Short mmCIF file of the N, C-alpha and C atoms (twelve columns), coordinates in Angstrom:
data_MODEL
# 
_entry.id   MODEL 
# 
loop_
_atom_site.group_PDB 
_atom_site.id 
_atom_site.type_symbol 
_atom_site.label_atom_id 
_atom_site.label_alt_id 
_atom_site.label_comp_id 
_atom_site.label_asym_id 
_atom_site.label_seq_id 
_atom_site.Cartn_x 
_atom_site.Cartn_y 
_atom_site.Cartn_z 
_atom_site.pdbx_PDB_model_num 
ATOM 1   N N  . UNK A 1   37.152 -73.394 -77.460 1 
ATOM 2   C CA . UNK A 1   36.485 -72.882 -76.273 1 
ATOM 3   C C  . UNK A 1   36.911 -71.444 -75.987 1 
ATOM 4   N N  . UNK A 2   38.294 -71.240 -75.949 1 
ATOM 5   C CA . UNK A 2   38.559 -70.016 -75.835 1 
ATOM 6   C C  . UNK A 2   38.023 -68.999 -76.452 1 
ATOM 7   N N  . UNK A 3   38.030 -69.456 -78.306 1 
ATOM 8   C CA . UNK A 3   37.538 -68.636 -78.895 1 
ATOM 9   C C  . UNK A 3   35.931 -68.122 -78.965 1 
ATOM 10  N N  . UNK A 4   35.231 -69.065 -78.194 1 
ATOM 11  C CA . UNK A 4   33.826 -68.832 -78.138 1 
ATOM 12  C C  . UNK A 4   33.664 -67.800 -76.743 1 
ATOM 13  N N  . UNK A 5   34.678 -67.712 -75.955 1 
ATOM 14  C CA . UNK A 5   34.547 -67.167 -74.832 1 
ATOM 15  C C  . UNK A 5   35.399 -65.907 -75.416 1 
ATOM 16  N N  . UNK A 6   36.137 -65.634 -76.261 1 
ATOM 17  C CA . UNK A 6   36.396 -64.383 -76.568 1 
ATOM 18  C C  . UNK A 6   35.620 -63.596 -77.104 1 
ATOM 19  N N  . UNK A 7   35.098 -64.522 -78.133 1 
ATOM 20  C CA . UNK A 7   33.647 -63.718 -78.656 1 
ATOM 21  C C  . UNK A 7   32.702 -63.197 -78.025 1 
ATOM 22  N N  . UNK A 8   32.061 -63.732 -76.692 1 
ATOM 23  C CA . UNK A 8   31.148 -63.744 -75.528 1 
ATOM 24  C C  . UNK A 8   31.622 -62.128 -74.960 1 
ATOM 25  N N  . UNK A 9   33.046 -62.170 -74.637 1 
ATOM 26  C CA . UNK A 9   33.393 -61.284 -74.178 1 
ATOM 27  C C  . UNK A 9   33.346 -59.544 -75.173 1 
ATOM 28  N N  . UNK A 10  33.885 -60.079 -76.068 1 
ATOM 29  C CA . UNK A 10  33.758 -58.886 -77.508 1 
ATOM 30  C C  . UNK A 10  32.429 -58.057 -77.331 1 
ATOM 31  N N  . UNK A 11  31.565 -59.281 -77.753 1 
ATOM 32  C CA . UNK A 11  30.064 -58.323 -77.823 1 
ATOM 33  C C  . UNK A 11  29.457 -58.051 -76.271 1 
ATOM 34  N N  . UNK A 12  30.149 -58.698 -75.521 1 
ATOM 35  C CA . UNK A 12  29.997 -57.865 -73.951 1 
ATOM 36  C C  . UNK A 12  29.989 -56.357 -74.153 1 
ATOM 37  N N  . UNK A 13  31.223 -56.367 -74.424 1 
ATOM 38  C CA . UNK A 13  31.691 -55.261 -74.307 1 
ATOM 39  C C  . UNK A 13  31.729 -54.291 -74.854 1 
ATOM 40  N N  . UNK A 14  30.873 -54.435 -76.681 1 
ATOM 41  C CA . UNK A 14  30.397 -53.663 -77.531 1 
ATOM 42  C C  . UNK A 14  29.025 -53.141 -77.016 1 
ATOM 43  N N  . UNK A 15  28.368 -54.562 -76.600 1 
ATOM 44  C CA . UNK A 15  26.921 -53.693 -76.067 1 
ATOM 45  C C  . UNK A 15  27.024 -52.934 -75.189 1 
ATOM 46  N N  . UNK A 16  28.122 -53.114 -73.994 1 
ATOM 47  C CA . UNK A 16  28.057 -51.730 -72.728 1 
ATOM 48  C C  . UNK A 16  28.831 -50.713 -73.891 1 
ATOM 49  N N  . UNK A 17  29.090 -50.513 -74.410 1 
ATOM 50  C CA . UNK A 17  30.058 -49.187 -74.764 1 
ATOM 51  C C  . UNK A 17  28.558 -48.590 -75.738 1 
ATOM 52  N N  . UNK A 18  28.195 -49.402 -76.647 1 
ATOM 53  C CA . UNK A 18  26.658 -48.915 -76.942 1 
ATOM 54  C C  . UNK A 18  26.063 -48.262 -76.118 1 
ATOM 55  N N  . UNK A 19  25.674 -49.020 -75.174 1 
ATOM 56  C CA . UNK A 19  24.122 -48.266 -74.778 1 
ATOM 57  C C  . UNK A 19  25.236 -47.447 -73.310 1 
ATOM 58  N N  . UNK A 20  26.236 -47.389 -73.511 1 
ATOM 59  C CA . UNK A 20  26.766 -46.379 -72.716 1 
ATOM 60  C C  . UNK A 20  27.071 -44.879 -73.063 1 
ATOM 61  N N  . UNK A 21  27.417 -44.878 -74.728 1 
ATOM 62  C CA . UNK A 21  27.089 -43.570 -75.717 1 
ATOM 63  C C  . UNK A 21  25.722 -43.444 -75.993 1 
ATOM 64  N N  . UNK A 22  25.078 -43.735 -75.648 1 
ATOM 65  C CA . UNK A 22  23.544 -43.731 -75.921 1 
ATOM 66  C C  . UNK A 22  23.175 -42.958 -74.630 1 
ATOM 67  N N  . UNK A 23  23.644 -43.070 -73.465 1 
ATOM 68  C CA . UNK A 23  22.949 -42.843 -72.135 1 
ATOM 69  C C  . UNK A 23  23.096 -41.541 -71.956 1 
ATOM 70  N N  . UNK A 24  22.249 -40.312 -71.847 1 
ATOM 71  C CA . UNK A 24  22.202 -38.861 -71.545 1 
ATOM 72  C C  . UNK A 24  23.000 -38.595 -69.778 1 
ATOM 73  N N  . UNK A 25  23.131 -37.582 -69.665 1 
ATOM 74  C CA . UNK A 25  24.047 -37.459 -68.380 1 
ATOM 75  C C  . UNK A 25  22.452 -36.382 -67.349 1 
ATOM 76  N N  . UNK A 26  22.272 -36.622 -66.541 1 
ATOM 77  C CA . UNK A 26  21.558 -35.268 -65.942 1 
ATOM 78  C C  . UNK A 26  21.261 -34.597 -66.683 1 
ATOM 79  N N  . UNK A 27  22.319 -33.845 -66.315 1 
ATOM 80  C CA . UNK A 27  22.316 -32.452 -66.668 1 
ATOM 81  C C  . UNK A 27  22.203 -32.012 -68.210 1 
ATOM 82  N N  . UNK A 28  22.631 -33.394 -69.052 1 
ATOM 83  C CA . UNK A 28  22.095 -32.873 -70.557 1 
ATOM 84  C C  . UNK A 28  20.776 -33.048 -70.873 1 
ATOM 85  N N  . UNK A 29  19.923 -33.922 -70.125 1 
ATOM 86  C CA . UNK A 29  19.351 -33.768 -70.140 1 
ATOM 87  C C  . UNK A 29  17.780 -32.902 -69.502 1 
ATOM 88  N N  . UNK A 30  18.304 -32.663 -68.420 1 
ATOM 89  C CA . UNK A 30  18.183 -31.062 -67.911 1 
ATOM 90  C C  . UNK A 30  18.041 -30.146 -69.144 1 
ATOM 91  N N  . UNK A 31  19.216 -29.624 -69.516 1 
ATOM 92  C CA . UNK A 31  19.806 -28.779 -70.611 1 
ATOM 93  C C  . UNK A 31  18.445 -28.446 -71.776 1 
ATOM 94  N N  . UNK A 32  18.189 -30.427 -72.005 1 
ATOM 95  C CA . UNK A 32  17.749 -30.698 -73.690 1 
ATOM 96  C C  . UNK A 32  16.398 -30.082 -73.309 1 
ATOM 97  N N  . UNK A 33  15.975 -30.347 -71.990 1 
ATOM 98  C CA . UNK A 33  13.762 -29.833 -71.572 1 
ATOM 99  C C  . UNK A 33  14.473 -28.751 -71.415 1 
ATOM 100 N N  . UNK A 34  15.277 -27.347 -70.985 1 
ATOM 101 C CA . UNK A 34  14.998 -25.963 -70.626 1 
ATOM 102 C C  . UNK A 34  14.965 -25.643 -71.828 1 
ATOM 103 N N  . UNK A 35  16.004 -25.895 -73.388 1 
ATOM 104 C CA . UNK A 35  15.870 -26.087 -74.359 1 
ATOM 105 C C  . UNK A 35  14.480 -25.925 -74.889 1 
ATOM 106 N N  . UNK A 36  13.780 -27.050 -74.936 1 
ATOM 107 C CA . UNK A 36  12.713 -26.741 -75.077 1 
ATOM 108 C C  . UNK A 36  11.978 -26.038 -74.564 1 
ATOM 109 N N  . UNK A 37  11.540 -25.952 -73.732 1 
ATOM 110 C CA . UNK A 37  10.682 -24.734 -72.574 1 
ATOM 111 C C  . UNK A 37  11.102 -23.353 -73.436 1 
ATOM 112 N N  . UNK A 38  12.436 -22.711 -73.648 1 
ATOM 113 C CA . UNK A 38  12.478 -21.824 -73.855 1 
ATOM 114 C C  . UNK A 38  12.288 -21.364 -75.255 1 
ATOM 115 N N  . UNK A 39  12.572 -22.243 -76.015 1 
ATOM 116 C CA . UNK A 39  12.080 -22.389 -77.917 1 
ATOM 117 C C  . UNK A 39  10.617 -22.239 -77.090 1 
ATOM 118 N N  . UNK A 40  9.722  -23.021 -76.756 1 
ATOM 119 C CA . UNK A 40  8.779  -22.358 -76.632 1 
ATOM 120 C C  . UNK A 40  8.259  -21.419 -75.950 1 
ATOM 121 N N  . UNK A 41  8.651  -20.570 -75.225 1 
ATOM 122 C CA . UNK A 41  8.634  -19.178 -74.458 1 
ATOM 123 C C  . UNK A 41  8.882  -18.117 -75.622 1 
ATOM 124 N N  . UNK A 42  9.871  -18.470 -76.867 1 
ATOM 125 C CA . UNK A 42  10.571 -17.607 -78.149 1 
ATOM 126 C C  . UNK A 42  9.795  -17.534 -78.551 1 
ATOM 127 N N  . UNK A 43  8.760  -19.005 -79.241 1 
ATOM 128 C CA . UNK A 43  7.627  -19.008 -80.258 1 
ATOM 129 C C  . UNK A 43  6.614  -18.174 -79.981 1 
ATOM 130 N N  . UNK A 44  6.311  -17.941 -78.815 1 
ATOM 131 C CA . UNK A 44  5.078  -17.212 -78.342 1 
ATOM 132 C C  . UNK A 44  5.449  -15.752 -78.327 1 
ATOM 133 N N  . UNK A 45  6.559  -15.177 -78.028 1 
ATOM 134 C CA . UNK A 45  6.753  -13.876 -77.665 1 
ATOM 135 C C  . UNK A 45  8.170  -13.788 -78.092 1 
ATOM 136 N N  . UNK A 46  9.150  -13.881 -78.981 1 
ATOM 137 C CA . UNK A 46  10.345 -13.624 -79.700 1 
ATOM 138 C C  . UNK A 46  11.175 -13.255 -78.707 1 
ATOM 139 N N  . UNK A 47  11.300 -12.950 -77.337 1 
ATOM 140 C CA . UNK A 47  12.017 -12.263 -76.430 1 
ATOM 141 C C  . UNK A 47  11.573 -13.842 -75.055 1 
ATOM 142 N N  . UNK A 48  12.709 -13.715 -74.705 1 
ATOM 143 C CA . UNK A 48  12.983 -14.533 -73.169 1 
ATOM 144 C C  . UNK A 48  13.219 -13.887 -72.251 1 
ATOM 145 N N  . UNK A 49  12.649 -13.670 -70.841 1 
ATOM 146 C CA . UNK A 49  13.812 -13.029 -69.581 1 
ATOM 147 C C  . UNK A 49  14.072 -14.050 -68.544 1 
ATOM 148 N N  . UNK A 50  15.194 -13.738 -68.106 1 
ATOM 149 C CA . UNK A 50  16.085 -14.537 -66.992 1 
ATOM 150 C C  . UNK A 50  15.274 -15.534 -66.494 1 
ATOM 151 N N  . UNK A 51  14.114 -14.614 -65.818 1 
ATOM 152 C CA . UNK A 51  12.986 -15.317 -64.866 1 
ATOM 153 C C  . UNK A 51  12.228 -16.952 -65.671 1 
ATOM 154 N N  . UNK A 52  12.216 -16.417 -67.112 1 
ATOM 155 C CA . UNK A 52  11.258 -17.474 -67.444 1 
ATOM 156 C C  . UNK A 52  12.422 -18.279 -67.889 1 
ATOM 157 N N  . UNK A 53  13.825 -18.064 -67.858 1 
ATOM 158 C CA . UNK A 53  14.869 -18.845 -68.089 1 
ATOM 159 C C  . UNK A 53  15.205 -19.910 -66.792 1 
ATOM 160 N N  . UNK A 54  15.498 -19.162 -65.860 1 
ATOM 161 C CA . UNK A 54  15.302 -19.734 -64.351 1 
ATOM 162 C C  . UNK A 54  13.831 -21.177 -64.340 1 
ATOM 163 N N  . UNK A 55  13.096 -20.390 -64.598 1 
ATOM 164 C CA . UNK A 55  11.876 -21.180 -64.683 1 
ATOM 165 C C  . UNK A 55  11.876 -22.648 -65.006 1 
ATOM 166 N N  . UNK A 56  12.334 -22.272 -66.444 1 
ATOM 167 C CA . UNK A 56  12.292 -23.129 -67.583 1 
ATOM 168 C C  . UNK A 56  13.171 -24.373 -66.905 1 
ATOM 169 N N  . UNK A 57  14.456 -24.214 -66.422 1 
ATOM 170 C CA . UNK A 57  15.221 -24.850 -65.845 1 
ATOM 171 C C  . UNK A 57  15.250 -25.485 -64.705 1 
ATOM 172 N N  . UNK A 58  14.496 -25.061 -63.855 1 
ATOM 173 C CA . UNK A 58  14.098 -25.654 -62.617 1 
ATOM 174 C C  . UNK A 58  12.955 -26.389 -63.254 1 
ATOM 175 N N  . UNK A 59  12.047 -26.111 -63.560 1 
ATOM 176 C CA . UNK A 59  10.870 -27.160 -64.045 1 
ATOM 177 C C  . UNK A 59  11.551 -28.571 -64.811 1 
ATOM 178 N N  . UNK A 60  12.451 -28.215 -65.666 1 
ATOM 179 C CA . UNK A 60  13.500 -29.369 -66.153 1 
ATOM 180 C C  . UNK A 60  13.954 -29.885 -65.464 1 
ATOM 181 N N  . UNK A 61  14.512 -29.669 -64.629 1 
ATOM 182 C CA . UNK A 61  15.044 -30.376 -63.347 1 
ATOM 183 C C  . UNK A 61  14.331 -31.079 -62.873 1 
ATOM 184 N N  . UNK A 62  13.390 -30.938 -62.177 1 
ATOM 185 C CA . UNK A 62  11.785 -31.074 -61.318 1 
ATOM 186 C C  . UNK A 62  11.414 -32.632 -62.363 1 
ATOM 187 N N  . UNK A 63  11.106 -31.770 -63.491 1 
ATOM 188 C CA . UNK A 63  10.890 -33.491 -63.977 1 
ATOM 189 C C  . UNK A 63  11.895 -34.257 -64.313 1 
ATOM 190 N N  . UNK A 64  12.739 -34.193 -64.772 1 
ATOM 191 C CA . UNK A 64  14.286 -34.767 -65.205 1 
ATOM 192 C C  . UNK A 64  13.935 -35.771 -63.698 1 
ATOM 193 N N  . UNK A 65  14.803 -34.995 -62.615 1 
ATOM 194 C CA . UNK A 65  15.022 -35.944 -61.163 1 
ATOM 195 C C  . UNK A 65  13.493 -36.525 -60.970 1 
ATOM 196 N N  . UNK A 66  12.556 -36.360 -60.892 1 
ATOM 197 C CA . UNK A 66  11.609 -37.328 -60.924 1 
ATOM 198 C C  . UNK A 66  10.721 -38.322 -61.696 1 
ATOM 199 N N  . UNK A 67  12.078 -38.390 -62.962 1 
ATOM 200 C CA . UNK A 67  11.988 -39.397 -63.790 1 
ATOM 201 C C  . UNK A 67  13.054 -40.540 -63.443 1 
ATOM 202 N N  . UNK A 68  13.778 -39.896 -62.338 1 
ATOM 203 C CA . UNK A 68  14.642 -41.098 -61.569 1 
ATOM 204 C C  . UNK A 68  13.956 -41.608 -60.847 1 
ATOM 205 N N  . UNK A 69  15.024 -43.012 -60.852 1 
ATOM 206 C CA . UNK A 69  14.416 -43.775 -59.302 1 
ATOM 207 C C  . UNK A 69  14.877 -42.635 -57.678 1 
ATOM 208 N N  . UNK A 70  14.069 -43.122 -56.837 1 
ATOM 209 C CA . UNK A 70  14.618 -42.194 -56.004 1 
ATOM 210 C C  . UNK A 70  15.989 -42.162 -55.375 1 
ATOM 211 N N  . UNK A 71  16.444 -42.890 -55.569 1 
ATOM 212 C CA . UNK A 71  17.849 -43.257 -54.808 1 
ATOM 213 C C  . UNK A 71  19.179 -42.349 -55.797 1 
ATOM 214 N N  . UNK A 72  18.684 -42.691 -57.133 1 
ATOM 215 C CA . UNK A 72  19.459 -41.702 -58.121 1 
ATOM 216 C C  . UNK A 72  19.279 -40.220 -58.092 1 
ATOM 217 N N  . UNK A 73  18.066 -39.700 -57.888 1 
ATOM 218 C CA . UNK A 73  17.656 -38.414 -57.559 1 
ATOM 219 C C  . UNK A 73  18.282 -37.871 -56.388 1 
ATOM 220 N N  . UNK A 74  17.798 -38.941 -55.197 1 
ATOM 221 C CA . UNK A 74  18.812 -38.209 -53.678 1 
ATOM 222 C C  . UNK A 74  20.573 -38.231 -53.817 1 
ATOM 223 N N  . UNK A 75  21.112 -39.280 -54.641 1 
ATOM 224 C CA . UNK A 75  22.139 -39.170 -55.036 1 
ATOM 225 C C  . UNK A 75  22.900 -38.170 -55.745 1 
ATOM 226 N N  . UNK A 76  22.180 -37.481 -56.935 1 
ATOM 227 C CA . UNK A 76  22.323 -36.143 -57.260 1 
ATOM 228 C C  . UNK A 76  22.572 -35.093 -56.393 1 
ATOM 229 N N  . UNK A 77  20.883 -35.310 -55.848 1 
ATOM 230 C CA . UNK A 77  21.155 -33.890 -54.892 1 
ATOM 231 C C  . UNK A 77  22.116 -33.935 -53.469 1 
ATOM 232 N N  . UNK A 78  22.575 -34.967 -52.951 1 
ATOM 233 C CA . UNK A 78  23.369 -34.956 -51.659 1 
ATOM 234 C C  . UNK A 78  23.964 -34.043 -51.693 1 
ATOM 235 N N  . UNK A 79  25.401 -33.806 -52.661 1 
ATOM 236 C CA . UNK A 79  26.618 -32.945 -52.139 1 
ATOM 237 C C  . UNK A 79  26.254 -31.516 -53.093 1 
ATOM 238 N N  . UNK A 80  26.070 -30.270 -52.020 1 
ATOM 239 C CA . UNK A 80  25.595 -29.071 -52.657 1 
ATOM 240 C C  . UNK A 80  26.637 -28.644 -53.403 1 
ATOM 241 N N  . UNK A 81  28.151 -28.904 -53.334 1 
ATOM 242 C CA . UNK A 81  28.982 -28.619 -53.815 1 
ATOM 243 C C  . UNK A 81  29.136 -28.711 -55.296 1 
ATOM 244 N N  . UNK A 82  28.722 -30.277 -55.239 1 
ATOM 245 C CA . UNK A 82  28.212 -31.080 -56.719 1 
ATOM 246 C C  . UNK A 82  27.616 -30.578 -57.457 1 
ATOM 247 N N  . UNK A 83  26.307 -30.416 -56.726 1 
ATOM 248 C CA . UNK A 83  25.030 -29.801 -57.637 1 
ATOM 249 C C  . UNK A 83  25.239 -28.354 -57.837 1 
ATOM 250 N N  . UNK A 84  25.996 -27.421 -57.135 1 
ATOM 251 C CA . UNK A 84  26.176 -25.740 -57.863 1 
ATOM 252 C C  . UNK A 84  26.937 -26.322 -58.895 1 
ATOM 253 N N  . UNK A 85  27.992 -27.465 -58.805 1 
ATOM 254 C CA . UNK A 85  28.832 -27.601 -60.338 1 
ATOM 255 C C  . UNK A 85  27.915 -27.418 -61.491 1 
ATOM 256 N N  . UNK A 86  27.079 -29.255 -61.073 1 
ATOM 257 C CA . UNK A 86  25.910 -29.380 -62.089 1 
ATOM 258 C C  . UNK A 86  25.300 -28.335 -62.649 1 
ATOM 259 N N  . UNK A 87  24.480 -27.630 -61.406 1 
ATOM 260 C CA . UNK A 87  24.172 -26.556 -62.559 1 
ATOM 261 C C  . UNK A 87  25.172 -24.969 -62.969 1 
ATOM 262 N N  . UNK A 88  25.666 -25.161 -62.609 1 
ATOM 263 C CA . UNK A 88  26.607 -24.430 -63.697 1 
ATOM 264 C C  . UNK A 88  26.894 -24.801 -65.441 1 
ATOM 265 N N  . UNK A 89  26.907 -26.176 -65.034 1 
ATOM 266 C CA . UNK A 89  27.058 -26.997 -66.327 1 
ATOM 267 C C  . UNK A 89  25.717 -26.579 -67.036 1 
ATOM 268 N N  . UNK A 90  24.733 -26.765 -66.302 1 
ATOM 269 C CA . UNK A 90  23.281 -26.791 -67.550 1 
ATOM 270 C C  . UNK A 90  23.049 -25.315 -67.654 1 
ATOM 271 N N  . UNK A 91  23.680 -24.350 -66.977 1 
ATOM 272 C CA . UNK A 91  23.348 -22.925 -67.231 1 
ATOM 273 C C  . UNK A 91  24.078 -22.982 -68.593 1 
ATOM 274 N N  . UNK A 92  25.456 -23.252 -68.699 1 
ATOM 275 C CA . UNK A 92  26.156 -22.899 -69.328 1 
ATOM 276 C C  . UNK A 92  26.271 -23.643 -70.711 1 
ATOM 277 N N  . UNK A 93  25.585 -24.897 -70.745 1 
ATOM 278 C CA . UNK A 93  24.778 -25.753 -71.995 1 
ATOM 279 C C  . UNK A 93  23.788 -24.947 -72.402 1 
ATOM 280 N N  . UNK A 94  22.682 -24.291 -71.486 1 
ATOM 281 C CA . UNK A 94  21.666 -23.720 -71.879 1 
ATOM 282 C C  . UNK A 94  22.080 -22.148 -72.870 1 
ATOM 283 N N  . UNK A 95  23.117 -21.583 -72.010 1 
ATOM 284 C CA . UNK A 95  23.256 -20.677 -72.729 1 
ATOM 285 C C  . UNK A 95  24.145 -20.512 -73.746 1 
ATOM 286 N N  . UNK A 96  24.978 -21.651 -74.205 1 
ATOM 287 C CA . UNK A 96  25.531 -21.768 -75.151 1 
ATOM 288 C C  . UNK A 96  24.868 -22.247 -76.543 1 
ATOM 289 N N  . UNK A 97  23.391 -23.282 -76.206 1 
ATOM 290 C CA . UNK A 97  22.792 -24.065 -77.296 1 
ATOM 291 C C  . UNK A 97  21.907 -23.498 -77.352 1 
ATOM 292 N N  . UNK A 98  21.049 -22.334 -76.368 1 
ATOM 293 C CA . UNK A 98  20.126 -22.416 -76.594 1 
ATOM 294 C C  . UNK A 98  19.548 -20.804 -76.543 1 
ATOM 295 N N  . UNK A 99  20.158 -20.061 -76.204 1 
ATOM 296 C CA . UNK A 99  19.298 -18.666 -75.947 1 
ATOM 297 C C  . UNK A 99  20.278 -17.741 -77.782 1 
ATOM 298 N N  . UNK A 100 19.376 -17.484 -78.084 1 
ATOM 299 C CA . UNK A 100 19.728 -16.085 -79.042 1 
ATOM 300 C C  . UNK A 100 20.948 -15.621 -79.171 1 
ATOM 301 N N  . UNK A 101 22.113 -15.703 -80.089 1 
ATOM 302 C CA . UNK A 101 23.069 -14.940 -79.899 1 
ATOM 303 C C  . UNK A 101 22.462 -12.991 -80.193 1 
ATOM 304 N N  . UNK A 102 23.559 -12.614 -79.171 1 
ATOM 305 C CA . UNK A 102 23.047 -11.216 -79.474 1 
ATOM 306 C C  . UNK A 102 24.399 -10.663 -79.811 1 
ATOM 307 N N  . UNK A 103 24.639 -9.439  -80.873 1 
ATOM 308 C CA . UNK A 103 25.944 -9.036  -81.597 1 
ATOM 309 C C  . UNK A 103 26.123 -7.858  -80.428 1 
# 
């Protein structure tokens, strides 16, 4: 008995750790749509500015949080403190993965 209940427990606990490395955070996924937005802003015109960077990122956002339920979305946005972190974080994903190095 024990051992059937250890087992029970094992793959408990393999499947949360699964689909828990599997699960995107916000803000990476934030990150992964400005990402895109801005590869395609490049494709069209080889040059990006701030503005359509800004853009790109708030529109990511915009849909990102309203691909939440709402309670997760208002949860995000409550503490402003939080969210300048947050996005600091996806500025700083964005501009590390994703804009042009320049020499």
């Amino acid at each position: 008995m024990t051992s059937t209940l250890q087992k029970y427990s094992l793959f408990l606990v393999l499947l949360i750790t699964f689909s828990l490395s599997k699960a995107q955070t916000i803000e990476e996924e934030v990150a992964k749509k400005s990402c895109e937005c801005i590869d395609l802003k490049l494709k069209e015109s080889n040059i990006v500015s701030k503005e359509e960077i800004n853009n790109c990122i708030g529109q990511s956002l915009d849909v990102v949080l309203k691909s939440k339920t709402e309670k997760e979305a208002k949860k995000y946005m409550r503490n402003m403190n939080a969210f300048v972190e947050k996005a600091r974080i996806i500025y700083k994903s964005v501009s590390e993965n994703c804009l042009p190095k320049t020499n």
